[in-house]
CSV table of C-alpha atoms and ligand atoms in Angstrom, one decimal:
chain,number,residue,atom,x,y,z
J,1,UNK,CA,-36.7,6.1,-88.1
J,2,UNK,CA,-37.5,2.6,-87.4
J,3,UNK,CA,-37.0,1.6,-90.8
J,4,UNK,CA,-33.9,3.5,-91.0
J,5,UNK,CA,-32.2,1.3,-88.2
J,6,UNK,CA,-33.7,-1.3,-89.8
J,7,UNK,CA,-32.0,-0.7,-92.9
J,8,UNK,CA,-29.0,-0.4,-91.6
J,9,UNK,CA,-29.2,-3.3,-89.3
J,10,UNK,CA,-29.9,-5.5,-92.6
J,11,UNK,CA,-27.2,-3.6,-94.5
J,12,UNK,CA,-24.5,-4.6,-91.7
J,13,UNK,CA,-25.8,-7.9,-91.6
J,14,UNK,CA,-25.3,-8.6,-95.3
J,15,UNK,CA,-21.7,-7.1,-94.8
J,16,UNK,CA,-21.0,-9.7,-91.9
J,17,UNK,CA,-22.7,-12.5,-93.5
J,18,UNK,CA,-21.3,-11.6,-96.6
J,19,UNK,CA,-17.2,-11.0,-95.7
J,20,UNK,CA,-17.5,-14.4,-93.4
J,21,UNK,CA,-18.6,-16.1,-96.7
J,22,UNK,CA,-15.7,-15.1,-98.7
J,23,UNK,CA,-13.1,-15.8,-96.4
J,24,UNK,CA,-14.5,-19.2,-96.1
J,25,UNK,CA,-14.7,-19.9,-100.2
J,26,UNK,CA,-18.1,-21.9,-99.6
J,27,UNK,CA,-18.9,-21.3,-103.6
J,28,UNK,CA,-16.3,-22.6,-106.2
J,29,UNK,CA,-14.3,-20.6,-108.6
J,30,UNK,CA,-17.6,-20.8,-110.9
J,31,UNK,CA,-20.0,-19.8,-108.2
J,32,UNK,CA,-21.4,-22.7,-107.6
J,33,UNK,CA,-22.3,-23.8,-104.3
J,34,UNK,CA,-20.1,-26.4,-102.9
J,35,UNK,CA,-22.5,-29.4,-101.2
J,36,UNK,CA,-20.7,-32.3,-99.4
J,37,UNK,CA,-22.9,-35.1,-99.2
J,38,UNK,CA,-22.3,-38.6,-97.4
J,39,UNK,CA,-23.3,-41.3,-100.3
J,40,UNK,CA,-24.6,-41.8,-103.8
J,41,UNK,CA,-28.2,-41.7,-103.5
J,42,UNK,CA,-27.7,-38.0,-101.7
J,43,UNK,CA,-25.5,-36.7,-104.6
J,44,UNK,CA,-28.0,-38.1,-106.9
J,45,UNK,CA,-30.6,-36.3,-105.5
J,46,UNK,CA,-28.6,-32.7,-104.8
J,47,UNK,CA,-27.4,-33.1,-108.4
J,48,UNK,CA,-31.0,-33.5,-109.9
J,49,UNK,CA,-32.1,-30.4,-107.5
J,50,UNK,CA,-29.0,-28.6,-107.2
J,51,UNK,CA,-28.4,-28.7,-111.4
J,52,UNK,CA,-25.7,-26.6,-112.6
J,53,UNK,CA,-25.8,-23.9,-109.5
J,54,UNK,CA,-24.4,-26.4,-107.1
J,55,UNK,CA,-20.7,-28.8,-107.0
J,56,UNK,CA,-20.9,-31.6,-104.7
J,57,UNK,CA,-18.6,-34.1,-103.6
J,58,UNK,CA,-19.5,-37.1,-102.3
J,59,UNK,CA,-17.6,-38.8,-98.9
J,60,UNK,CA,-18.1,-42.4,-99.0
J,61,UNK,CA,-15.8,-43.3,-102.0
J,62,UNK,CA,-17.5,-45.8,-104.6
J,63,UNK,CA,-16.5,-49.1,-103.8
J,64,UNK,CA,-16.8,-48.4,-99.8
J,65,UNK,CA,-20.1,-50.0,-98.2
J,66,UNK,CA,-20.8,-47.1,-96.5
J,67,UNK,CA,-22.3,-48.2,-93.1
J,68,UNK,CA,-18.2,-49.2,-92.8
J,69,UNK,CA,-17.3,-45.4,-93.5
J,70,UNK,CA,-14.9,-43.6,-91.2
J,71,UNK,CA,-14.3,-40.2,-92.8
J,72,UNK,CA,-10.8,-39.0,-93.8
J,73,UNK,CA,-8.5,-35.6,-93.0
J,74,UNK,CA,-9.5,-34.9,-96.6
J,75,UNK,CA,-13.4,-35.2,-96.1
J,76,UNK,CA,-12.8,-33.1,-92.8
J,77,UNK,CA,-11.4,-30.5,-94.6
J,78,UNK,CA,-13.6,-30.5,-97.7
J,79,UNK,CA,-16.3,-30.2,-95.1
J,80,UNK,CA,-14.5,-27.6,-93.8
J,81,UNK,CA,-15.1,-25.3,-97.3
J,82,UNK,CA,-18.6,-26.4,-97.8
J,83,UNK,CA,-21.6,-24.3,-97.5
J,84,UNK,CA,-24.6,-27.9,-97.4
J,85,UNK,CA,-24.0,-30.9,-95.8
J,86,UNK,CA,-26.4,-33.6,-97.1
J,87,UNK,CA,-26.6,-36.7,-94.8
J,88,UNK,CA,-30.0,-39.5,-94.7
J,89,UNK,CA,-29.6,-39.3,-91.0
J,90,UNK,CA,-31.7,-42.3,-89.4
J,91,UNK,CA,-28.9,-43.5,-88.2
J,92,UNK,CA,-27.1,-44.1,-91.4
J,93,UNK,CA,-24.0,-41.9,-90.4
J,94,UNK,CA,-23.0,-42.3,-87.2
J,95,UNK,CA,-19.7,-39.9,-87.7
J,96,UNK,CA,-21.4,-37.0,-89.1
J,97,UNK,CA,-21.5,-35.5,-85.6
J,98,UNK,CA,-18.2,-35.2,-85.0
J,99,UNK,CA,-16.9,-34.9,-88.6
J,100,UNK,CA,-19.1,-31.3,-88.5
J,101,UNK,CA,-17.5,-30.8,-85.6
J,102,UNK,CA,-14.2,-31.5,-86.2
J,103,UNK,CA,-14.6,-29.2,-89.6
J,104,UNK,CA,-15.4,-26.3,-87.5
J,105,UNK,CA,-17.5,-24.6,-90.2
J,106,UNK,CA,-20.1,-22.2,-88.2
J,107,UNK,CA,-21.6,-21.5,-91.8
J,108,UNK,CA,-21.8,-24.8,-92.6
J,109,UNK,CA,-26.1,-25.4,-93.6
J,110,UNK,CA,-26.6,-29.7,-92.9
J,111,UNK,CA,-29.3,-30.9,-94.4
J,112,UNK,CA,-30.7,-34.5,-92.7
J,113,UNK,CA,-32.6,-35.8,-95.5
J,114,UNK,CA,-34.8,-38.0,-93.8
J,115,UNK,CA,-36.5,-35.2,-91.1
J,116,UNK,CA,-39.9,-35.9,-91.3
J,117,UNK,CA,-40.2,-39.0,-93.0
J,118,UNK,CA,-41.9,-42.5,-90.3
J,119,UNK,CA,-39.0,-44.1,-89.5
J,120,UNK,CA,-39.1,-48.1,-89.3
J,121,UNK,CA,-37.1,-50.1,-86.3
J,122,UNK,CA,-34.1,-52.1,-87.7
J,123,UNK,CA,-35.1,-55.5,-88.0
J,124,UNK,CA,-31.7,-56.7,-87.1
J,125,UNK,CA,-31.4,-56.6,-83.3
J,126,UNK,CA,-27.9,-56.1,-82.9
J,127,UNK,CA,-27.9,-53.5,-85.3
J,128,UNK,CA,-28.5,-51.1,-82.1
J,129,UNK,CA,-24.4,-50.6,-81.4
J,130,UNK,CA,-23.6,-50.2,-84.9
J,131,UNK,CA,-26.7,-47.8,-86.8
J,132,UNK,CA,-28.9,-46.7,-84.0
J,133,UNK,CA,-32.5,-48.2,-83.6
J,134,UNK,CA,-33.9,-47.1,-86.9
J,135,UNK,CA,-33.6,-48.7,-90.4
J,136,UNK,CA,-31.8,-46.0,-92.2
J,137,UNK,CA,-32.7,-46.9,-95.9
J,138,UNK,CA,-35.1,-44.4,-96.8
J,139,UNK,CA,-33.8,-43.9,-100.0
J,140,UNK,CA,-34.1,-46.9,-101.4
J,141,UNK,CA,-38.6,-46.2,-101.3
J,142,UNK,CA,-39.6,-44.0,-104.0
J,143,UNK,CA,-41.7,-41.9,-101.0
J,144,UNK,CA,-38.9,-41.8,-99.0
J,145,UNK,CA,-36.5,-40.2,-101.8
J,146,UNK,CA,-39.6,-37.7,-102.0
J,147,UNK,CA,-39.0,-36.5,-99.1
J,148,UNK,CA,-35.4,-36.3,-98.7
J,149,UNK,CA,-35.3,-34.6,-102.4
J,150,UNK,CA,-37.9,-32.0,-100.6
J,151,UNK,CA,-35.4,-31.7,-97.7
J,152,UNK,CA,-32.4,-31.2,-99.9
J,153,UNK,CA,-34.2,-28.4,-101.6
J,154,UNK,CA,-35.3,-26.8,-98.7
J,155,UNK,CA,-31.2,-26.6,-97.5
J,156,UNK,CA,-30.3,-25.6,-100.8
J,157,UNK,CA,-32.7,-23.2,-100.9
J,158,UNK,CA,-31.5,-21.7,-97.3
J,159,UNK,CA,-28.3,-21.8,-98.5
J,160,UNK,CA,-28.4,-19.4,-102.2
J,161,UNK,CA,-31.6,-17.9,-102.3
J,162,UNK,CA,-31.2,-16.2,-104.8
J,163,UNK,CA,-31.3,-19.3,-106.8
J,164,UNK,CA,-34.5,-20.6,-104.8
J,165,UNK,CA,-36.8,-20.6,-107.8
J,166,UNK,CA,-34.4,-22.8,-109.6
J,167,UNK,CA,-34.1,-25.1,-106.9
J,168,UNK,CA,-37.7,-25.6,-106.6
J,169,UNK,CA,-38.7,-25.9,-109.8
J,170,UNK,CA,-36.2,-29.1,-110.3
J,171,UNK,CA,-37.5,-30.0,-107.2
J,172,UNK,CA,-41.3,-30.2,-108.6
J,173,UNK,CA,-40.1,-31.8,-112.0
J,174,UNK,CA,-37.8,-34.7,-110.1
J,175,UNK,CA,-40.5,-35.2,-107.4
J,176,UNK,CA,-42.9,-35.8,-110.3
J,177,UNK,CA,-40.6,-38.3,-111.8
J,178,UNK,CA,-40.6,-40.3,-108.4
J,179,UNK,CA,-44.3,-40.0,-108.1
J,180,UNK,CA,-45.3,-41.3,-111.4
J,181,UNK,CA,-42.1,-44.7,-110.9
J,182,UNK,CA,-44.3,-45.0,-107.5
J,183,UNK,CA,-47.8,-45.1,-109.0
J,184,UNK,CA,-47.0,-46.9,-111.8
J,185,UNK,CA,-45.6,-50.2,-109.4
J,186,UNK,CA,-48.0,-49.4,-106.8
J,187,UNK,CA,-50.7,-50.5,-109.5
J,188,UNK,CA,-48.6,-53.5,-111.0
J,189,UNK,CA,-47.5,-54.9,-107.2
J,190,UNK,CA,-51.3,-54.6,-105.8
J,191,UNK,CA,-52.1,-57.3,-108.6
J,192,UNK,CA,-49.5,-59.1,-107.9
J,193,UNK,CA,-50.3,-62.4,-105.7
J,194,UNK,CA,-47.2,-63.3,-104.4
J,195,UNK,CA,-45.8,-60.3,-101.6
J,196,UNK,CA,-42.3,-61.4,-100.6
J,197,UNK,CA,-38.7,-61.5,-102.1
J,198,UNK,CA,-35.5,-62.8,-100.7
J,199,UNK,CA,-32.4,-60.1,-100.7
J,200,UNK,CA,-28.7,-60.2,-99.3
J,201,UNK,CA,-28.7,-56.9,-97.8
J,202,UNK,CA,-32.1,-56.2,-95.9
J,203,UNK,CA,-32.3,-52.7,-97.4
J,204,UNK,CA,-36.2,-52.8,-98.4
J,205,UNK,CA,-38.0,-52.6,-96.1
J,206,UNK,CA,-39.2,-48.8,-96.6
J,207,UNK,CA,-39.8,-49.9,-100.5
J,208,UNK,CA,-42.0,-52.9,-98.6
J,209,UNK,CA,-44.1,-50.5,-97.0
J,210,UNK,CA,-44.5,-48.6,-100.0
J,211,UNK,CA,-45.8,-51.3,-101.8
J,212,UNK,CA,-47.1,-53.6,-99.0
J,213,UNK,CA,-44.6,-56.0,-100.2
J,214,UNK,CA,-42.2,-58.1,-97.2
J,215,UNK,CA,-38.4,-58.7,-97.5
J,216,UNK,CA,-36.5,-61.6,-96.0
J,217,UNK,CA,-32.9,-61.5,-96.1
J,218,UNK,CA,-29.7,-63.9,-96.5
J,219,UNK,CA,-27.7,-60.9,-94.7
J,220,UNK,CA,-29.5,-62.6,-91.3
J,221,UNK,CA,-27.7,-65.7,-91.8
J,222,UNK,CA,-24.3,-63.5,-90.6
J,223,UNK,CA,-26.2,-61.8,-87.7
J,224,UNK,CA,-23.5,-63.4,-85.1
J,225,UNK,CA,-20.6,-62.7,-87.7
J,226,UNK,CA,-20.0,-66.2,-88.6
J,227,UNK,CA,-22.8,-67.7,-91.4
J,228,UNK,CA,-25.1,-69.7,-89.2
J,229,UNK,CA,-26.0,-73.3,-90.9
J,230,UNK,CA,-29.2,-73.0,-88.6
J,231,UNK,CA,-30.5,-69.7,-89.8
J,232,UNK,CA,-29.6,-70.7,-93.3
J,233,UNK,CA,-31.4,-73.7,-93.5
J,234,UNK,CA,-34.3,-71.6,-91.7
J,235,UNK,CA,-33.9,-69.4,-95.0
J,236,UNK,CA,-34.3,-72.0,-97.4
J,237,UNK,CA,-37.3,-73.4,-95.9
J,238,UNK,CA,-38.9,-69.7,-95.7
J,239,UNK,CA,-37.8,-69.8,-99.4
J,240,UNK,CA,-39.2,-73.1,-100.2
J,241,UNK,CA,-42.2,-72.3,-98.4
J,242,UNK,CA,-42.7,-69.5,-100.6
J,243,UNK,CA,-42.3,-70.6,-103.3
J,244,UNK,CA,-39.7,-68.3,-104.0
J,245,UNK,CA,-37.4,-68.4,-107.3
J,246,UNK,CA,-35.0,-65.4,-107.0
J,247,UNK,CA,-32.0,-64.2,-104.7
J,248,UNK,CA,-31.2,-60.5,-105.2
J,249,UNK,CA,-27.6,-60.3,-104.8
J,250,UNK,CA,-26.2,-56.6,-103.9
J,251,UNK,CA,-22.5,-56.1,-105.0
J,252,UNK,CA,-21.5,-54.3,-101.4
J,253,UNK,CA,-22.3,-58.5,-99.5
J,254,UNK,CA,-20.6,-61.1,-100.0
J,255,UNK,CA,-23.1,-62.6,-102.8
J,256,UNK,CA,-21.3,-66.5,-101.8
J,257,UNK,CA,-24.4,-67.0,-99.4
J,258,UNK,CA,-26.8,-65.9,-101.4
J,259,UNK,CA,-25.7,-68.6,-104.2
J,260,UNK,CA,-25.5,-71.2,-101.6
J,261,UNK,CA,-29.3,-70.4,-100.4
J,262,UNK,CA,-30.0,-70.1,-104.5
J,263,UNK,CA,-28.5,-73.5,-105.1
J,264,UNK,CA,-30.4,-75.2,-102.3
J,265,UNK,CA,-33.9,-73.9,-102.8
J,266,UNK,CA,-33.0,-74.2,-106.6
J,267,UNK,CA,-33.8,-70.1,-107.6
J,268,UNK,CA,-31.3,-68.3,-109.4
J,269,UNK,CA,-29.7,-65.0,-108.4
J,270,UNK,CA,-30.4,-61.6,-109.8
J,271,UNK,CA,-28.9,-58.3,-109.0
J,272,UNK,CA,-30.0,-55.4,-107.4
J,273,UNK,CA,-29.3,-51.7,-105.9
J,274,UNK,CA,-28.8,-50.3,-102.9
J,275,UNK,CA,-27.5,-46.9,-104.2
J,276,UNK,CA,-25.2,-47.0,-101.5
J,277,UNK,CA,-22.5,-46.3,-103.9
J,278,UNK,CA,-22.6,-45.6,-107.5
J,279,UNK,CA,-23.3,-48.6,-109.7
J,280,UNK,CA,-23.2,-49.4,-113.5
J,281,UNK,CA,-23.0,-46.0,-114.3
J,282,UNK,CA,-26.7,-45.4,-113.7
J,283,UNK,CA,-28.4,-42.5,-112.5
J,284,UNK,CA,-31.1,-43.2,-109.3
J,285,UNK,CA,-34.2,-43.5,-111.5
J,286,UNK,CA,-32.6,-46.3,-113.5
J,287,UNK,CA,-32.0,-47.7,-110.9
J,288,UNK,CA,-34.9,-47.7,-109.0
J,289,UNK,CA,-37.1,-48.9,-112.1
J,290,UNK,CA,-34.5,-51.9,-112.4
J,291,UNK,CA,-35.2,-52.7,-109.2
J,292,UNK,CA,-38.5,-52.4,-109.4
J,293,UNK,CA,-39.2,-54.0,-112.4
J,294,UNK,CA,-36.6,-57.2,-111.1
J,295,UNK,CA,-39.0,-57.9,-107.7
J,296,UNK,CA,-42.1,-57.7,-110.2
J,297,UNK,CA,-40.5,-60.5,-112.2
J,298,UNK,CA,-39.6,-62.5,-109.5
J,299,UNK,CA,-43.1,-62.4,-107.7
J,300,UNK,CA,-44.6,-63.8,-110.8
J,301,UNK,CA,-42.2,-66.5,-110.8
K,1,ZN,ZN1,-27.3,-50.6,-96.4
């Protein structure tokens, strides 16, 4: 008898669960599942475990710095039709509250890629209005990316499980990817003497922990809007100090302080990624062995 009701308590279920999903078109023409997710590094990561069972657009447009994002009528309504939301959390999207909202999609699965992960305080003080009291980029630090790929499956996974397998298998094989970039420069940075680089945008400082490296960054220069000739010159003595050679330049700053500082302290600047957006046309492991392999340069310098 039990199982009976049981039965047909599941049966209804899938009937509710199943006519609210089609009036709501959160798969594509294809099937796939549709996944909104806020910035580059996210789609790279749904796209290496989502594959060909998921479609995913992206909100911040390419171009955009995204901790300047506001979202659009368009984003609203594309969240609006998805089944995942992807976001890094940590402070990182401080509209994806009320954008969900706003969307009024009760089916609507969001995935906060960073759950679990040890957050870090934001170095910047007055970041506290603008992102929250956390440093929200997680995804730059191999480890980090590991877990927020393992929360992205996990949502993906909640969403079509039918397809859970799939997702988890990807899962294993890009997790193993990260694992084996991580050990390979966790070997080549603990011989390395030197420990700290200089960067425009302080986005490193999970990838620091990771390799118990230390970031310093031009970007602190503009902490009261205006570039401060004090904290500048502070910079280049930090820089003469230690000796260091490089600037990293990211494309989303203004890269004219960073060749000032690189003038005075006589370093040159090289370029790196902060996967905030897409960039060079190169997928997030490229990119995270460029970057990798640029620091390791510069701390031989
Ligand atoms: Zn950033």
């Amino acid at each position: 008898m039990l199982k009976k009701i049981t039965a047909a308590v599941l049966s209804l279920l899938t009937v509710l669960s199943f006519s609210s999903c089609a009036g709501k078109q959160e798969t594509s023409e294809s099937g796939k599942v549709k996944v909104t997710v806020s910035f580059n590094a996210l789609k790279e990561f749904t796209a290496a475990v989502g594959g060909d069972k998921v479609e995913i657009s992206t909100m911040v447009p390419d171009g955009m710095e995204p901790h300047d994002f506001e979202p659009k009528a368009a984003d609203i309504a594309a969240l609006s039709q998805a089944k995942v939301f992807v976001i890094n959390g940590l402070g990182m999207e401080s509209w994806a509250e009320k954008a969900v909202a706003a969307a009024g999609n009760d089916n609507l699965i969001q995935v906060n890629a960073s759950k679990g992960a040890t957050p870090l305080k934001s170095a910047d003080d007055s970041a506290d209005e603008e992102h929250g009291q956390y440093d929200p980029h997680l995804w730059l630090s191999l480890k980090g990316a590991e877990i927020e790929v393992k929360n992205i499956s996990d949502g993906l996974c909640e969403a079509d499980p039918a397809n859970a397998e799939y997702y988890k298998k990807n899962c294993e094989s890009y997790t193993a990817k990260l694992e084996s970039l991580f050990q390979e420069y966790k070997t080549k940075f603990s011989a390395a003497k030197k420990k700290t680089f200089v960067t425009g945008h302080a986005a490193f400082a999970y990838l620091c922990r990771d390799f118990g490296l230390e970031q310093s960054s031009v970007e602190d220069v503009f902490a009261e809007g205006e570039p401060s000739a004090k904290k500048l010159a502070q910079l280049a003595d930090y820089c003469k100090k230690n000796n260091v050679k490089t600037v990293f330049v990211e494309k989303m700053v203004s890269p004219e302080i960073s060749e000032t500082l690189a003038r005075q302290v006589g370093a040159k600047t090289v370029a790196i990624y902060t996967m905030e957006g897409a960039e060079d046309n190169k997928s997030y492991l490229d990119r995270a062995k460029a970057n990798l392999s640029a620091i390791e340069a510069s701390l031989k310098e």
